[in-house]
Coordinates of C-alpha atoms in Angstrom, one line a residue:
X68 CA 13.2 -48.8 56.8
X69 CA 11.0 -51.0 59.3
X70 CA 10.9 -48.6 61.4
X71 CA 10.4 -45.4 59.2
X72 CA 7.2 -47.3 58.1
X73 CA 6.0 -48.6 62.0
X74 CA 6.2 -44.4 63.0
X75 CA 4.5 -43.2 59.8
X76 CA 1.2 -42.9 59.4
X77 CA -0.7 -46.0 57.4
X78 CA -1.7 -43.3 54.5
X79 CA 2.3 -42.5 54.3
X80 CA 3.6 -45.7 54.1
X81 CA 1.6 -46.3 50.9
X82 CA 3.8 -44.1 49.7
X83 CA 7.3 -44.4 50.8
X84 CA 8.0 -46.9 47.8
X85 CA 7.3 -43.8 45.0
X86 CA 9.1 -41.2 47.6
X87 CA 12.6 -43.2 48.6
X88 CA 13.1 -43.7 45.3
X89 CA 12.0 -40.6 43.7
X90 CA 14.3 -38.8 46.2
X91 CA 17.7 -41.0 45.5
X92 CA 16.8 -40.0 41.6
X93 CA 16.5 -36.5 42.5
X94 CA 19.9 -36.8 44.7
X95 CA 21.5 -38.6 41.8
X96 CA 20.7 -36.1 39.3
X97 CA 21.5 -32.8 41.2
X98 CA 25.3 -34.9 42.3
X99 CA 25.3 -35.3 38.1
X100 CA 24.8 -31.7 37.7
X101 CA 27.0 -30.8 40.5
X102 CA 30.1 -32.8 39.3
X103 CA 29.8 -31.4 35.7
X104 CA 29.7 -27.9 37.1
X105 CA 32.9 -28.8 39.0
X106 CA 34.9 -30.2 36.3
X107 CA 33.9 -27.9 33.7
X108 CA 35.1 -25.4 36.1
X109 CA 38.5 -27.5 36.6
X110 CA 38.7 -27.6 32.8
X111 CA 38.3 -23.9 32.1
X112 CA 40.9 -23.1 34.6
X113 CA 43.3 -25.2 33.2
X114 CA 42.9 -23.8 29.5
X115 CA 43.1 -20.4 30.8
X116 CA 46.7 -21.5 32.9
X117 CA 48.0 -23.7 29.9
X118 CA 46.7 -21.4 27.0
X119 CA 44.8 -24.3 25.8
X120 CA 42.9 -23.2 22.8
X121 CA 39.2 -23.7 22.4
X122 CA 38.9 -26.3 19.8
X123 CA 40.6 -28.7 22.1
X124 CA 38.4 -27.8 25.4
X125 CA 35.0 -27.7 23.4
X126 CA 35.7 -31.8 23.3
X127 CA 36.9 -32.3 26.5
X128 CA 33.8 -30.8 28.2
X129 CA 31.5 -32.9 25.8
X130 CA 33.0 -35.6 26.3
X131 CA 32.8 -35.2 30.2
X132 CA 29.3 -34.2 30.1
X133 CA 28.7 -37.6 28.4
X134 CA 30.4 -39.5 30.9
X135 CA 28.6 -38.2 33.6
X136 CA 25.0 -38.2 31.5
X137 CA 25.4 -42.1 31.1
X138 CA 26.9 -42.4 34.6
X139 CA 23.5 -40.9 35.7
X140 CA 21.8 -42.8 33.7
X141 CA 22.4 -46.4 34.7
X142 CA 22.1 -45.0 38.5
X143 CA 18.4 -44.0 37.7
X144 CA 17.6 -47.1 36.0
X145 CA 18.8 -48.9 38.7
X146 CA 16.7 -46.9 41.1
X147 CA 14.1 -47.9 39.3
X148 CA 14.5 -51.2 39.6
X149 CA 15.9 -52.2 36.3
X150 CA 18.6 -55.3 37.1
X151 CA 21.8 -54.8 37.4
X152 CA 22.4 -58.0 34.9
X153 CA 20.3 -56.2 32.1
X154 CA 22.7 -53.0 32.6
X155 CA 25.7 -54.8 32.1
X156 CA 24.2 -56.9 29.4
X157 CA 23.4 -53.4 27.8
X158 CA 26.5 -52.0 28.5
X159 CA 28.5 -54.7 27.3
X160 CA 26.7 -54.4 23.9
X161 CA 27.5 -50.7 23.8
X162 CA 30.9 -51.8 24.4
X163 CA 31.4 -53.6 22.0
X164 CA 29.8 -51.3 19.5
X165 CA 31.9 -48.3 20.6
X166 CA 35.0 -50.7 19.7
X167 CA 33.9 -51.2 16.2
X168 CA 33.3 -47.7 15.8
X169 CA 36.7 -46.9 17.1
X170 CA 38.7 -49.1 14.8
X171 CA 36.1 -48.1 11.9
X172 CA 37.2 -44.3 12.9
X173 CA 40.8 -44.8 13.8
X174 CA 42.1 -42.5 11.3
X175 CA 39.4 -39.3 12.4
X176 CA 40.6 -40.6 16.1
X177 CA 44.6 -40.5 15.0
X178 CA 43.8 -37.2 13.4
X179 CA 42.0 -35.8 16.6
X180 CA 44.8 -37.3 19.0
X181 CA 47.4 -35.6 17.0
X182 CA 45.5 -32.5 17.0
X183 CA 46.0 -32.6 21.2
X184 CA 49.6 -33.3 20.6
X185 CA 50.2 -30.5 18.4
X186 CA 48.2 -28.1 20.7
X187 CA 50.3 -29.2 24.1
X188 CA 53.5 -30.4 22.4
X189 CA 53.4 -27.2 20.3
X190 CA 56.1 -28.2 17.4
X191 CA 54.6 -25.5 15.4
X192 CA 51.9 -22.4 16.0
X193 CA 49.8 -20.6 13.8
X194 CA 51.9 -17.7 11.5
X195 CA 54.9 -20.1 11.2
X196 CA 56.2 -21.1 7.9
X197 CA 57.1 -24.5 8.2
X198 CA 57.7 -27.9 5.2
X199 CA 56.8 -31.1 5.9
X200 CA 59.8 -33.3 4.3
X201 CA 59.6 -37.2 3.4
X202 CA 63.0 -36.9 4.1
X203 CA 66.0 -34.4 4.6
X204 CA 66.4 -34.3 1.0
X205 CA 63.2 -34.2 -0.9
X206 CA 60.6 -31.5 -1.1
X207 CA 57.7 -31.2 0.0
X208 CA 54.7 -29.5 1.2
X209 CA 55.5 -25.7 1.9
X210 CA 53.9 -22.8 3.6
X211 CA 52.8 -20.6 6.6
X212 CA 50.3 -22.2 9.4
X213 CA 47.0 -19.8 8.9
X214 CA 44.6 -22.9 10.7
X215 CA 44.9 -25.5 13.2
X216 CA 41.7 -27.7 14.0
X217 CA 40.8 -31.1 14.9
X218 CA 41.5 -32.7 11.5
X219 CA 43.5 -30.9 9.2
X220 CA 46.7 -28.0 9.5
X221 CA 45.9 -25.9 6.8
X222 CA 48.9 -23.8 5.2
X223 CA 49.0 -21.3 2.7
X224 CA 50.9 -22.6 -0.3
X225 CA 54.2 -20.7 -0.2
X226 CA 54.8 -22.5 -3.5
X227 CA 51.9 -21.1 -5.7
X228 CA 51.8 -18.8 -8.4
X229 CA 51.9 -15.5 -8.0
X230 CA 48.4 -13.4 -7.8
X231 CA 47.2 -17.1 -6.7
X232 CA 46.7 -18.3 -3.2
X233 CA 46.2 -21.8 -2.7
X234 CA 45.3 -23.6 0.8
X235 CA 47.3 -27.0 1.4
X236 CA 45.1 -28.7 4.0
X237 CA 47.6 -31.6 5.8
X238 CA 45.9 -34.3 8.2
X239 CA 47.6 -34.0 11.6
X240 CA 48.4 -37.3 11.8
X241 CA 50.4 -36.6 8.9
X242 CA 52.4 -34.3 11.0
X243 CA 53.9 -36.6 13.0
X244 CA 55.0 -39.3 10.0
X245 CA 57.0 -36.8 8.4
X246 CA 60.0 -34.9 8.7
X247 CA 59.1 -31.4 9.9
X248 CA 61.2 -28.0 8.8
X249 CA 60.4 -24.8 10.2
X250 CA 61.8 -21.4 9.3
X251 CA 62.8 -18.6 10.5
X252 CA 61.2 -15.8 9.2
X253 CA 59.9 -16.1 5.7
X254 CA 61.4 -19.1 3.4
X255 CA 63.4 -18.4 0.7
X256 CA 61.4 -18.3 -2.7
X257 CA 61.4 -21.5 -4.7
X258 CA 63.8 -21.4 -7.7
X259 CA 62.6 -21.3 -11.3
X260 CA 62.6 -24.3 -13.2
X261 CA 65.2 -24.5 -15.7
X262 CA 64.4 -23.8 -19.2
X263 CA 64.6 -26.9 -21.9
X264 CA 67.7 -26.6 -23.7
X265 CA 66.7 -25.7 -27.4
X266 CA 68.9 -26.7 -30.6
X267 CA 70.7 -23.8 -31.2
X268 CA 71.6 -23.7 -27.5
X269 CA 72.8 -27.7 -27.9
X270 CA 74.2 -26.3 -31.4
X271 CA 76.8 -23.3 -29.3
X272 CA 77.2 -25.7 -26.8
X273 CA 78.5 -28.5 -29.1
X274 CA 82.3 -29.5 -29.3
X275 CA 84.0 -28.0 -32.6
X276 CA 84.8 -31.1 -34.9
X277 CA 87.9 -32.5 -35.7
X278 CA 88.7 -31.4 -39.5
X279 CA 88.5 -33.7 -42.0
X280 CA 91.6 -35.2 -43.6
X281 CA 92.6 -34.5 -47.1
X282 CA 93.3 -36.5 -49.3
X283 CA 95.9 -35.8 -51.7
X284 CA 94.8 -35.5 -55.3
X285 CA 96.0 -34.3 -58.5
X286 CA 94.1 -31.1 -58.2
X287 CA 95.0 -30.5 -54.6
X288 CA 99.1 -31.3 -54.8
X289 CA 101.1 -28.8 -52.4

């Protein structure tokens, strides 16, 4: 740098503490831009070879793109001369608020986490007609997948009445607590409930009495 300035001219050197820097920011943000357009690139391919569907890359590119924006970010400010104990200071109070949101958020998070599960794992894909069981032997929520998204697997209520279509909308998270059927083809229709008895169906249905003994009288002598 000593002798950059001792070869410049004196109206250059004025100048080489707005130029150095002002170049390394410019260097900084065009490697920024760079590696986003690389890994978006990575990311896209991999969806395209895994048949990853486009709710779950829409996230991961965000999520990447912030990375890399707040990676930038605390290289420019350091360029600039901000010190490098204010940066941590800052990021260890961004830290620590991130935490609080997570555990605040820990159900959205579960819900999102089980969403990429479902979407790699694959137990079940959209047009399936699956249940969701609290165990083997209870019922429980029935129909055929029409939505998966980030939140919620919606199905159509296979259990509804007839002319009525009703949406059952199941946290993912959900998913994975319970005990999951899935049919093949179309489930079997839900049998009708059975009918109260009534009291001349309890009357048929009724034991014949025993007779009642006679006693012998003077009127009824054999």
């Amino acid at each position: 740098m000593q002798v950059l300035k001792t070869r410049l001219p004196e109206w250059m050197q004025d100048w080489l503490e707005v130029i150095i820097p002002g170049s390394q920011i410019l260097l900084i943000l065009f490697a920024a831009w760079l590696l986003q357009r690389t890994l978006r690139r990575l990311v896209r391919r991999a969806s395209a070879h895994y048949q990853l569907p486009n709710e779950l890359v829409v996230p991961i590119n965000g999520l990447i793109r912030w990375i890399i924006i707040a990676s930038a970010l605390l290289l420019v400010l350091e360029r600039m001369g901000v010190s490098a104990t204010v940066l941590w200071t800052a990021f260890t109070g961004f830290a620590t608020v991130g935490a609080v949101a997570f555990f605040a958020a820990w159900s959205v998070l579960s819900n999102l986490f089980c969403a990429l599960l479902i979407f790699t794992v694959r137990p079940f894909k959209i047009g399936d007609y699956i249940e969701l069981l609290d165990t083997a032997e209870k019922p429980g929520a029935k129909g055929r997948v029409v939505d998966i998204n980030l939140l919620y697997t919606t199905l159509e209520d296979h259990g509804a009445t007839s002319g009525h279509v009703a949406w059952l909308q199941i946290p993912n998270a959900l998913v994975f607590q319970r005990v999951v059927r899935r049919f093949q083809g179309v489930p079997p229709p839900p049998a009708p409930p059975t009918p109260p008895a009534t009291a001349a169906d309890a009357v048929a249905n009724a034991s014949p009495a025993a007779p009642t003994p006679v006693t012998p009288g003077p009127f009824n002598t054999p």
